Short mmCIF file of C-alpha atoms in Angstrom, two decimals:
data_model
loop_
_atom_site.label_atom_id
_atom_site.label_comp_id
_atom_site.label_asym_id
_atom_site.label_seq_id
_atom_site.Cartn_x
_atom_site.Cartn_y
_atom_site.Cartn_z
CA UNK A 1 18.30 -24.64 -34.98
CA UNK A 2 20.87 -25.68 -32.42
CA UNK A 3 24.26 -26.46 -33.91
CA UNK A 4 26.17 -25.65 -30.76
CA UNK A 5 29.71 -26.97 -31.17
CA UNK A 6 31.19 -25.86 -27.88
CA UNK A 7 29.47 -25.43 -24.51
CA UNK A 8 31.50 -24.85 -21.41
CA UNK A 9 30.07 -23.93 -18.02
CA UNK A 10 31.97 -23.42 -14.80
CA UNK A 11 31.19 -22.42 -11.21
CA UNK A 12 34.38 -21.60 -9.37
CA UNK A 13 36.01 -19.61 -6.59
CA UNK A 14 39.01 -18.69 -8.73
CA UNK A 15 39.23 -15.63 -10.91
CA UNK A 16 39.23 -16.05 -14.69
CA UNK A 17 41.22 -14.50 -17.53
CA UNK A 18 38.72 -13.00 -19.99
CA UNK A 19 41.22 -12.81 -22.86
CA UNK A 20 42.17 -16.45 -22.43
CA UNK A 21 38.56 -17.63 -22.17
CA UNK A 22 37.62 -15.79 -25.34
CA UNK A 23 40.63 -17.23 -27.15
CA UNK A 24 39.54 -20.73 -26.18
CA UNK A 25 35.99 -20.12 -27.30
CA UNK A 26 37.22 -18.77 -30.64
CA UNK A 27 39.61 -21.70 -31.09
CA UNK A 28 36.72 -24.12 -30.52
CA UNK A 29 34.49 -22.32 -33.04
CA UNK A 30 36.86 -21.07 -35.79
CA UNK A 31 33.99 -20.51 -38.24
CA UNK A 32 32.58 -17.72 -36.04
CA UNK A 33 32.17 -14.22 -37.45
CA UNK A 34 30.97 -12.65 -34.21
CA UNK A 35 31.80 -12.91 -30.54
CA UNK A 36 29.89 -11.12 -27.79
CA UNK A 37 30.66 -11.32 -24.14
CA UNK A 38 29.50 -9.88 -20.88
CA UNK A 39 31.53 -9.49 -17.70
CA UNK A 40 29.81 -8.63 -14.43
CA UNK A 41 31.92 -6.84 -11.82
CA UNK A 42 31.61 -6.12 -8.08
CA UNK A 43 30.71 -2.44 -7.74
CA UNK A 44 32.56 -0.55 -5.05
CA UNK A 45 29.57 1.65 -4.37
CA UNK A 46 26.45 -0.41 -3.73
CA UNK A 47 22.96 0.93 -3.08
CA UNK A 48 23.70 0.59 0.65
CA UNK A 49 27.07 2.33 0.71
CA UNK A 50 30.77 1.66 0.33
CA UNK A 51 31.34 -2.03 -0.20
CA UNK A 52 34.33 -3.93 1.16
CA UNK A 53 33.40 -7.35 -0.18
CA UNK A 54 30.74 -9.42 -1.81
CA UNK A 55 30.03 -12.99 -0.66
CA UNK A 56 28.37 -15.27 -3.19
CA UNK A 57 26.62 -18.42 -2.02
CA UNK A 58 25.26 -21.01 -4.42
CA UNK A 59 23.55 -24.39 -4.59
CA UNK A 60 26.31 -26.77 -5.71
CA UNK A 61 25.09 -29.21 -8.30
CA UNK A 62 22.07 -27.15 -9.26
CA UNK A 63 24.04 -24.09 -10.38
CA UNK A 64 25.97 -25.95 -13.07
CA UNK A 65 22.77 -27.56 -14.39
CA UNK A 66 20.92 -24.25 -14.37
CA UNK A 67 23.69 -22.55 -16.36
CA UNK A 68 23.78 -25.39 -18.88
CA UNK A 69 20.03 -25.30 -19.33
CA UNK A 70 20.14 -21.55 -19.91
CA UNK A 71 22.88 -21.98 -22.53
CA UNK A 72 20.94 -24.76 -24.28
CA UNK A 73 17.76 -22.69 -24.30
CA UNK A 74 19.72 -19.86 -25.93
CA UNK A 75 21.15 -22.27 -28.51
CA UNK A 76 17.63 -23.39 -29.41
CA UNK A 77 16.57 -19.83 -30.12
CA UNK A 78 19.67 -18.48 -31.86
CA UNK A 79 22.16 -20.18 -34.21
CA UNK A 80 25.05 -20.12 -31.76
CA UNK A 81 28.36 -21.86 -32.35
CA UNK A 82 29.85 -21.72 -28.87
CA UNK A 83 28.95 -20.63 -25.36
CA UNK A 84 31.16 -20.05 -22.34
CA UNK A 85 29.73 -19.27 -18.88
CA UNK A 86 31.73 -18.79 -15.69
CA UNK A 87 30.28 -17.72 -12.36
CA UNK A 88 32.42 -17.17 -9.30
CA UNK A 89 31.38 -17.99 -5.73
CA UNK A 90 32.82 -17.15 -2.33
CA UNK A 91 34.31 -13.86 -1.15
CA UNK A 92 35.05 -11.25 -3.80
CA UNK A 93 36.57 -7.80 -3.27
CA UNK A 94 35.29 -4.64 -4.96
CA UNK A 95 36.03 -4.51 -8.72
CA UNK A 96 36.42 -8.30 -8.88
CA UNK A 97 35.00 -10.21 -11.80
CA UNK A 98 31.82 -12.12 -10.90
CA UNK A 99 30.51 -13.61 -14.09
CA UNK A 100 31.43 -14.15 -17.74
CA UNK A 101 28.92 -15.04 -20.44
CA UNK A 102 30.23 -15.30 -24.00
CA UNK A 103 28.81 -16.58 -27.27
CA UNK A 104 30.08 -16.97 -30.82
CA UNK A 105 27.93 -17.08 -33.96
CA UNK A 106 28.19 -16.42 -37.69
CA UNK A 107 26.49 -13.03 -37.48
CA UNK A 108 26.37 -10.51 -34.67
CA UNK A 109 22.66 -10.36 -33.84
CA UNK A 110 22.53 -13.97 -32.62
CA UNK A 111 25.48 -13.52 -30.25
CA UNK A 112 24.21 -10.16 -28.95
CA UNK A 113 20.68 -11.34 -28.25
CA UNK A 114 21.76 -14.70 -26.84
CA UNK A 115 24.19 -13.07 -24.38
CA UNK A 116 21.56 -10.62 -23.15
CA UNK A 117 19.05 -13.50 -22.89
CA UNK A 118 21.48 -15.71 -20.97
CA UNK A 119 22.26 -12.93 -18.50
CA UNK A 120 18.57 -12.17 -17.94
CA UNK A 121 17.90 -15.86 -17.24
CA UNK A 122 21.02 -16.31 -15.14
CA UNK A 123 19.92 -13.36 -12.98
CA UNK A 124 16.52 -14.92 -12.28
CA UNK A 125 16.97 -18.71 -12.50
CA UNK A 126 20.47 -19.71 -11.47
CA UNK A 127 20.75 -20.38 -7.71
CA UNK A 128 23.31 -17.77 -6.62
CA UNK A 129 22.82 -15.35 -3.74
CA UNK A 130 24.88 -12.25 -3.07
CA UNK A 131 25.64 -10.78 0.32
CA UNK A 132 27.15 -7.31 0.51
CA UNK A 133 29.60 -6.44 3.27
CA UNK A 134 30.66 -2.86 3.88
CA UNK A 135 30.59 0.18 6.13
CA UNK A 136 26.82 -0.39 6.37
CA UNK A 137 27.29 -3.83 7.94
CA UNK A 138 26.18 -6.78 5.84
CA UNK A 139 23.00 -7.81 4.09
CA UNK A 140 21.65 -10.11 1.42
CA UNK A 141 21.07 -8.37 -1.91
CA UNK A 142 17.37 -8.13 -2.78
CA UNK A 143 16.18 -9.57 -6.07
CA UNK A 144 15.38 -6.75 -8.50
CA UNK A 145 11.96 -6.53 -10.12
CA UNK A 146 13.69 -5.12 -13.22
CA UNK A 147 15.58 -8.40 -13.65
CA UNK A 148 12.34 -10.37 -13.61
CA UNK A 149 10.84 -7.93 -16.10
CA UNK A 150 13.89 -8.24 -18.35
CA UNK A 151 13.35 -12.01 -18.43
CA UNK A 152 9.65 -11.66 -19.22
CA UNK A 153 10.52 -9.78 -22.41
CA UNK A 154 12.02 -12.96 -23.85
CA UNK A 155 8.85 -15.03 -23.41
CA UNK A 156 7.61 -16.36 -26.71
CA UNK A 157 3.90 -16.14 -27.51
CA UNK A 158 2.32 -19.57 -26.96
CA UNK B 1 8.48 -40.95 2.92
CA UNK B 2 11.96 -39.61 3.55
CA UNK B 3 13.42 -36.55 1.85
CA UNK B 4 16.40 -34.29 2.28
CA UNK B 5 15.73 -30.57 2.66
CA UNK B 6 18.35 -27.93 1.92
CA UNK B 7 18.22 -24.27 2.92
CA UNK B 8 20.20 -21.44 1.36
CA UNK B 9 21.18 -17.82 1.94
CA UNK B 10 18.84 -15.76 4.13
CA UNK B 11 16.64 -18.81 4.76
CA UNK B 12 19.56 -20.89 5.97
CA UNK B 13 20.40 -18.10 8.42
CA UNK B 14 16.81 -17.93 9.67
CA UNK B 15 16.37 -21.68 10.26
CA UNK B 16 19.98 -21.86 11.38
CA UNK B 17 21.03 -24.96 9.52
CA UNK B 18 21.70 -25.87 5.93
CA UNK B 19 20.19 -29.34 5.54
CA UNK B 20 18.13 -32.00 7.27
CA UNK B 21 16.73 -35.42 6.49
CA UNK B 22 13.07 -35.64 7.43
CA UNK B 23 10.47 -38.36 7.56
CA UNK B 24 7.17 -37.00 6.35
CA UNK B 25 3.70 -38.13 7.44
CA UNK B 26 1.47 -39.52 4.71
CA UNK B 27 -0.10 -36.95 2.40
CA UNK B 28 2.76 -34.44 2.47
CA UNK B 29 3.94 -34.67 -1.11
CA UNK B 30 3.69 -31.19 -2.61
CA UNK B 31 5.84 -28.13 -1.95
CA UNK B 32 2.86 -26.23 -0.55
CA UNK B 33 2.01 -29.12 1.82
CA UNK B 34 5.64 -29.34 2.92
CA UNK B 35 5.75 -25.59 3.63
CA UNK B 36 2.59 -25.90 5.69
CA UNK B 37 3.94 -28.91 7.60
CA UNK B 38 7.23 -27.11 8.35
CA UNK B 39 5.29 -24.04 9.51
CA UNK B 40 3.90 -26.22 12.29
CA UNK B 41 7.35 -26.24 13.90
CA UNK B 42 6.82 -22.79 15.37
CA UNK B 43 6.91 -19.03 14.86
CA UNK B 44 10.19 -18.86 12.97
CA UNK B 45 9.00 -21.37 10.43
CA UNK B 46 5.51 -19.97 10.17
CA UNK B 47 6.88 -16.48 9.54
CA UNK B 48 9.33 -17.82 6.98
CA UNK B 49 6.70 -19.46 4.82
CA UNK B 50 3.89 -16.93 5.19
CA UNK B 51 3.98 -13.46 3.73
CA UNK B 52 7.37 -12.49 5.10
CA UNK B 53 9.05 -12.88 1.73
CA UNK B 54 8.99 -15.14 -1.25
CA UNK B 55 10.47 -18.61 -0.71
CA UNK B 56 11.47 -20.41 -3.88
CA UNK B 57 11.76 -24.17 -4.12
CA UNK B 58 13.64 -26.75 -6.16
CA UNK B 59 13.17 -30.51 -6.37
CA UNK B 60 16.27 -32.45 -7.40
CA UNK B 61 17.94 -29.27 -8.75
CA UNK B 62 14.93 -28.12 -10.82
CA UNK B 63 13.13 -24.88 -9.98
CA UNK B 64 9.49 -25.74 -9.23
CA UNK B 65 6.30 -24.01 -8.16
CA UNK B 66 4.20 -24.68 -5.04
CA UNK B 67 2.09 -27.41 -6.64
CA UNK B 68 5.05 -29.57 -7.65
CA UNK B 69 5.24 -33.03 -6.09
CA UNK B 70 8.25 -34.92 -4.78
CA UNK B 71 8.92 -38.55 -4.05
CA UNK B 72 10.72 -40.65 -1.50
CA UNK B 73 14.45 -39.94 -1.60
CA UNK B 74 14.13 -36.59 -3.35
CA UNK B 75 16.18 -33.52 -2.53
CA UNK B 76 14.04 -30.47 -1.86
CA UNK B 77 15.58 -27.02 -1.48
CA UNK B 78 14.17 -23.73 -0.16
CA UNK B 79 15.81 -20.41 -0.93
CA UNK B 80 15.10 -16.72 -1.55
CA UNK B 81 14.79 -15.29 -5.07
CA UNK B 82 18.19 -15.66 -6.70
CA UNK B 83 20.55 -12.68 -7.07
CA UNK B 84 23.54 -13.92 -9.04
CA UNK B 85 25.17 -12.44 -12.13
CA UNK C 1 22.82 11.60 -19.56
CA UNK C 2 26.36 11.39 -20.84
CA UNK C 3 28.93 10.90 -18.10
CA UNK C 4 31.42 9.16 -20.34
CA UNK C 5 34.73 9.02 -18.51
CA UNK C 6 36.79 7.16 -21.06
CA UNK C 7 36.47 7.17 -24.85
CA UNK C 8 39.13 5.61 -26.98
CA UNK C 9 38.86 5.04 -30.72
CA UNK C 10 41.48 3.57 -33.00
CA UNK C 11 41.80 2.66 -36.69
CA UNK C 12 44.87 0.53 -37.21
CA UNK C 13 46.52 -2.17 -39.32
CA UNK C 14 47.85 -4.00 -36.26
CA UNK C 15 46.01 -6.72 -34.43
CA UNK C 16 44.72 -6.03 -30.91
CA UNK C 17 44.70 -8.00 -27.67
CA UNK C 18 41.09 -8.20 -26.48
CA UNK C 19 42.02 -9.11 -22.91
CA UNK C 20 44.41 -6.18 -22.64
CA UNK C 21 41.95 -3.72 -24.17
CA UNK C 22 39.21 -4.78 -21.74
CA UNK C 23 41.62 -4.48 -18.82
CA UNK C 24 42.44 -0.93 -19.85
CA UNK C 25 38.80 -0.02 -20.22
CA UNK C 26 38.02 -1.45 -16.78
CA UNK C 27 41.00 0.33 -15.22
CA UNK C 28 39.74 3.63 -16.65
CA UNK C 29 36.21 3.04 -15.32
CA UNK C 30 36.66 1.21 -12.00
CA UNK C 31 33.10 2.01 -10.87
CA UNK C 32 31.65 -0.18 -13.67
CA UNK C 33 29.41 -3.12 -12.80
CA UNK C 34 29.03 -4.36 -16.37
CA UNK C 35 31.23 -4.74 -19.41
CA UNK C 36 29.97 -5.85 -22.82
CA UNK C 37 32.09 -6.26 -25.87
CA UNK C 38 31.80 -7.40 -29.43
CA UNK C 39 34.58 -8.81 -31.61
CA UNK C 40 34.05 -9.18 -35.36
CA UNK C 41 36.11 -11.87 -37.09
CA UNK C 42 37.00 -12.71 -40.71
CA UNK C 43 34.93 -15.75 -41.65
CA UNK C 44 36.77 -18.44 -43.58
CA UNK C 45 33.67 -19.36 -45.53
CA UNK C 46 32.12 -16.31 -47.14
CA UNK C 47 28.91 -16.24 -49.17
CA UNK C 48 31.08 -16.52 -52.29
CA UNK C 49 33.24 -19.44 -51.19
CA UNK C 50 36.48 -20.21 -49.39
CA UNK C 51 38.18 -17.01 -48.39
CA UNK C 52 41.96 -16.53 -48.34
CA UNK C 53 42.02 -12.93 -47.19
CA UNK C 54 39.96 -9.86 -46.54
CA UNK C 55 41.19 -6.42 -47.58
CA UNK C 56 39.72 -3.47 -45.72
CA UNK C 57 39.93 0.01 -47.21
CA UNK C 58 38.87 3.11 -45.31
CA UNK C 59 38.69 6.89 -45.54
CA UNK C 60 41.51 8.08 -43.27
CA UNK C 61 40.46 11.02 -41.14
CA UNK C 62 36.75 10.37 -41.59
CA UNK C 63 36.78 6.90 -40.04
CA UNK C 64 38.09 8.06 -36.68
CA UNK C 65 35.56 10.90 -36.56
CA UNK C 66 32.72 8.57 -37.54
CA UNK C 67 33.61 6.10 -34.79
CA UNK C 68 33.84 8.89 -32.21
CA UNK C 69 30.48 10.30 -33.24
CA UNK C 70 28.90 6.86 -32.95
CA UNK C 71 30.35 6.40 -29.46
CA UNK C 72 29.16 9.86 -28.37
CA UNK C 73 25.68 9.20 -29.74
CA UNK C 74 25.58 5.97 -27.71
CA UNK C 75 26.75 7.84 -24.59
CA UNK C 76 23.89 10.30 -25.03
CA UNK C 77 21.34 7.50 -25.06
CA UNK C 78 22.74 5.20 -22.39
CA UNK C 79 24.59 5.99 -19.14
CA UNK C 80 27.93 4.60 -20.29
CA UNK C 81 31.15 4.96 -18.34
CA UNK C 82 33.67 3.95 -20.98
CA UNK C 83 33.83 3.03 -24.65
CA UNK C 84 36.62 1.41 -26.64
CA UNK C 85 36.43 0.96 -30.43
CA UNK C 86 39.14 -0.52 -32.63
CA UNK C 87 38.77 -1.21 -36.35
CA UNK C 88 41.53 -2.78 -38.38
CA UNK C 89 42.33 -1.93 -41.99
CA UNK C 90 44.51 -3.54 -44.65
CA UNK C 91 44.95 -7.23 -45.43
CA UNK C 92 43.53 -9.69 -42.91
CA UNK C 93 43.66 -13.49 -43.09
CA UNK C 94 40.69 -15.77 -42.28
CA UNK C 95 39.83 -15.85 -38.55
CA UNK C 96 41.58 -12.52 -37.96
CA UNK C 97 40.00 -9.97 -35.65
CA UNK C 98 38.45 -7.06 -37.54
CA UNK C 99 36.70 -4.92 -34.98
CA UNK C 100 36.29 -4.49 -31.24
CA UNK C 101 33.51 -2.49 -29.64
CA UNK C 102 33.34 -2.47 -25.85
CA UNK C 103 31.40 -0.47 -23.27
CA UNK C 104 31.26 -0.31 -19.49
CA UNK C 105 28.31 0.88 -17.41
CA UNK C 106 26.85 0.48 -13.92
CA UNK C 107 24.18 -2.01 -15.04
CA UNK C 108 24.17 -4.49 -17.88
CA UNK C 109 21.32 -3.24 -20.06
CA UNK C 110 23.08 0.01 -20.96
CA UNK C 111 26.28 -1.73 -22.04
CA UNK C 112 24.40 -4.43 -24.00
CA UNK C 113 22.17 -2.03 -25.88
CA UNK C 114 24.92 0.50 -26.50
CA UNK C 115 27.27 -2.13 -27.96
CA UNK C 116 24.57 -3.44 -30.31
CA UNK C 117 23.70 0.15 -31.27
CA UNK C 118 27.33 1.08 -31.94
CA UNK C 119 27.84 -1.99 -34.14
CA UNK C 120 24.66 -1.28 -36.12
CA UNK C 121 25.81 2.29 -36.72
CA UNK C 122 29.40 1.32 -37.43
CA UNK C 123 28.16 -1.12 -40.08
CA UNK C 124 26.17 1.57 -41.87
CA UNK C 125 27.94 4.89 -41.22
CA UNK C 126 31.66 4.36 -40.75
CA UNK C 127 33.59 4.54 -44.05
CA UNK C 128 35.13 1.08 -44.28
CA UNK C 129 34.88 -1.19 -47.31
CA UNK C 130 35.67 -4.88 -47.39
CA UNK C 131 37.03 -6.81 -50.34
CA UNK C 132 37.00 -10.59 -50.22
CA UNK C 133 39.78 -12.57 -51.88
CA UNK C 134 39.49 -16.33 -52.33
CA UNK C 135 39.12 -19.26 -54.67
CA UNK C 136 36.27 -17.29 -56.30
CA UNK C 137 38.61 -14.43 -57.27
CA UNK C 138 38.01 -11.14 -55.52
CA UNK C 139 35.09 -8.82 -55.04
CA UNK C 140 33.82 -5.97 -52.92
CA UNK C 141 31.40 -7.06 -50.23
CA UNK C 142 27.88 -5.78 -50.86
CA UNK C 143 26.18 -3.73 -48.15
CA UNK C 144 23.47 -5.80 -46.44
CA UNK C 145 19.91 -4.53 -46.27
CA UNK C 146 19.63 -6.23 -42.87
CA UNK C 147 22.34 -3.93 -41.50
CA UNK C 148 20.40 -0.86 -42.61
CA UNK C 149 17.23 -2.30 -41.09
CA UNK C 150 19.07 -3.03 -37.84
CA UNK C 151 20.05 0.63 -37.67
CA UNK C 152 16.51 1.83 -38.38
CA UNK C 153 15.30 0.02 -35.26
CA UNK C 154 17.24 2.48 -33.11
CA UNK C 155 15.54 5.57 -34.55
CA UNK C 156 13.76 7.53 -31.87
CA UNK C 157 10.25 8.82 -32.55
CA UNK C 158 10.44 12.53 -33.39
CA UNK D 1 35.37 27.30 -56.86
CA UNK D 2 38.03 24.68 -56.21
CA UNK D 3 37.40 21.46 -54.34
CA UNK D 4 39.18 18.17 -53.78
CA UNK D 5 37.30 15.00 -54.69
CA UNK D 6 38.20 11.61 -53.22
CA UNK D 7 37.05 8.22 -54.48
CA UNK D 8 36.99 4.97 -52.52
CA UNK D 9 36.62 1.22 -52.96
CA UNK D 10 34.70 0.08 -56.06
CA UNK D 11 34.28 3.67 -57.21
CA UNK D 12 38.01 4.35 -57.03
CA UNK D 13 38.56 1.28 -59.21
CA UNK D 14 35.96 2.42 -61.75
CA UNK D 15 37.25 5.97 -62.16
CA UNK D 16 40.80 4.68 -61.82
CA UNK D 17 42.15 7.25 -59.42
CA UNK D 18 41.72 8.10 -55.79
CA UNK D 19 41.66 11.88 -55.73
CA UNK D 20 41.64 14.99 -57.87
CA UNK D 21 41.48 18.74 -57.44
CA UNK D 22 38.86 20.28 -59.67
CA UNK D 23 37.82 23.79 -60.58
CA UNK D 24 34.06 23.91 -60.82
CA UNK D 25 32.01 26.21 -63.04
CA UNK D 26 29.64 28.60 -61.26
CA UNK D 27 26.44 27.02 -59.95
CA UNK D 28 27.87 23.59 -59.12
CA UNK D 29 27.58 23.65 -55.35
CA UNK D 30 25.44 20.68 -54.35
CA UNK D 31 26.31 16.98 -54.40
CA UNK D 32 23.60 16.29 -56.97
CA UNK D 33 24.92 19.06 -59.23
CA UNK D 34 28.47 17.77 -58.86
CA UNK D 35 27.38 14.23 -59.77
CA UNK D 36 25.63 15.58 -62.83
CA UNK D 37 28.66 17.67 -63.84
CA UNK D 38 31.01 14.67 -63.43
CA UNK D 39 28.61 12.52 -65.48
CA UNK D 40 29.35 14.83 -68.40
CA UNK D 41 32.87 13.38 -68.56
CA UNK D 42 31.63 10.31 -70.40
CA UNK D 43 30.05 6.88 -70.21
CA UNK D 44 32.03 5.58 -67.22
CA UNK D 45 31.04 8.56 -65.13
CA UNK D 46 27.46 8.64 -66.35
CA UNK D 47 27.03 4.96 -65.51
CA UNK D 48 28.62 5.43 -62.12
CA UNK D 49 26.24 8.16 -61.01
CA UNK D 50 23.05 6.88 -62.63
CA UNK D 51 21.23 3.80 -61.49
CA UNK D 52 24.22 1.46 -61.55
CA UNK D 53 24.46 1.44 -57.77
CA UNK D 54 24.16 3.80 -54.86
CA UNK D 55 26.96 6.33 -54.52
CA UNK D 56 27.29 7.85 -51.08
CA UNK D 57 28.90 11.23 -50.47
CA UNK D 58 30.71 13.02 -47.67
CA UNK D 59 31.71 16.67 -47.35
CA UNK D 60 34.67 17.33 -45.06
CA UNK D 61 34.31 13.88 -43.45
CA UNK D 62 30.56 14.16 -42.78
CA UNK D 63 28.10 11.82 -44.49
CA UNK D 64 25.68 13.96 -46.51
CA UNK D 65 22.72 13.53 -48.85
CA UNK D 66 22.43 14.71 -52.45
CA UNK D 67 21.11 18.15 -51.55
CA UNK D 68 24.06 19.07 -49.32
CA UNK D 69 26.15 22.05 -50.41
CA UNK D 70 29.90 22.49 -50.33
CA UNK D 71 32.15 25.51 -50.45
CA UNK D 72 35.47 26.53 -51.95
CA UNK D 73 38.27 24.43 -50.49
CA UNK D 74 36.02 21.63 -49.27
CA UNK D 75 36.87 17.95 -49.50
CA UNK D 76 34.13 15.93 -51.17
CA UNK D 77 34.22 12.12 -51.22
CA UNK D 78 32.28 9.56 -53.23
CA UNK D 79 32.05 5.93 -52.16
CA UNK D 80 29.78 2.86 -52.16
CA UNK D 81 27.62 1.98 -49.14
CA UNK D 82 29.99 1.12 -46.32
CA UNK D 83 30.67 -2.50 -45.32
CA UNK D 84 32.90 -2.37 -42.25
CA UNK D 85 32.52 -4.10 -38.92
#
């Protein structure tokens, strides 16, 4: 099934330019008919209160591998042409971009499902941890049961 | 055997350091045995690995469960459930 | 359910800048935590053969209304913050951008599902017709049964 | 009554024009009745509205089914299943 032509994964402190990243992905997979992408953003209003910044810690070395494995798993399930994943680490202000997941395919369903799948797996398997800092002090974000449940929905019957 | 242990996020803050090289007594070769051995260091460690919250583990960058085994020279990591994305 | 802050629909001959459009959508909905977007592209290799251009006809007046209705339906089902839809008409070369559908929301599931929903409805309810021109001559693209089936999956039990 | 009829895509090419204003005899006020009345114009029209492919209809920019009714001054459109996106 996998005919992935372009796979690009990056963990970085720097911000990214969504338009530019999508252009590169399209240039690498010119036969694509569909492109879907997700951007995750730092919300100003967290569950705890007004947020001043988000600090993202990660496990260098493992994060890149985890993202690649997630992309390859997606490419085994859907006929994807290209995948681009970027996850930022370090200190991010409110409204900052945290993560980009993008996929190209011939038809839209593959790209839609693969992007949702990759985000559900990224949320539960890639070693990133968020700390929220704001008028409430600072605390580590708790893992959400709903994210684990979202992942479970993708399990294939054995 | 000798392994390196890494700690991340809340767990790093609890144990107060991010990595250590340890020499293990014979028979400590699974994640669950390692957790139990580390718990012997005192209250902080005991509380960390018992009930007080889920501690996830990785061996050489692969997520593993409690029954997974490691070998001499491996890198073992302990961390809370991940919250990226 | 609907708290849509920003809804912007456009039918145009001109190309669009995805990065710029997403920036505008984000600026209009700064509280968003998730952004999902779809871009549909002219495939060089169609079912009939090598394509030189795609000609898109539409029903002026009805298209804009249809797109708006689709966006409002989505906003009734999911807690969306903003929606941007652009559909091009006229003559488009291979690899050109045809359509953009983007949504912002607090959490990712709403934006993912709403974008897939809007594309499934756009494909089956918005009055656009594609003609393919290539080494095979030219012909109108046939409606795909799979698009109709995709739409049926969103029907709510009565 | 008087209505405007628009034709699009393949259907526009078959009938060879894109719009017309028509005066309808009494009793022609549903899409199905209009299709039947137009079919009386000859083979091309008959073939278009019978079996040869699905013809969708809109009244004043709203997608409708065959039983929908229109009124004097309405804009009715006929077109093939849509293929945008």
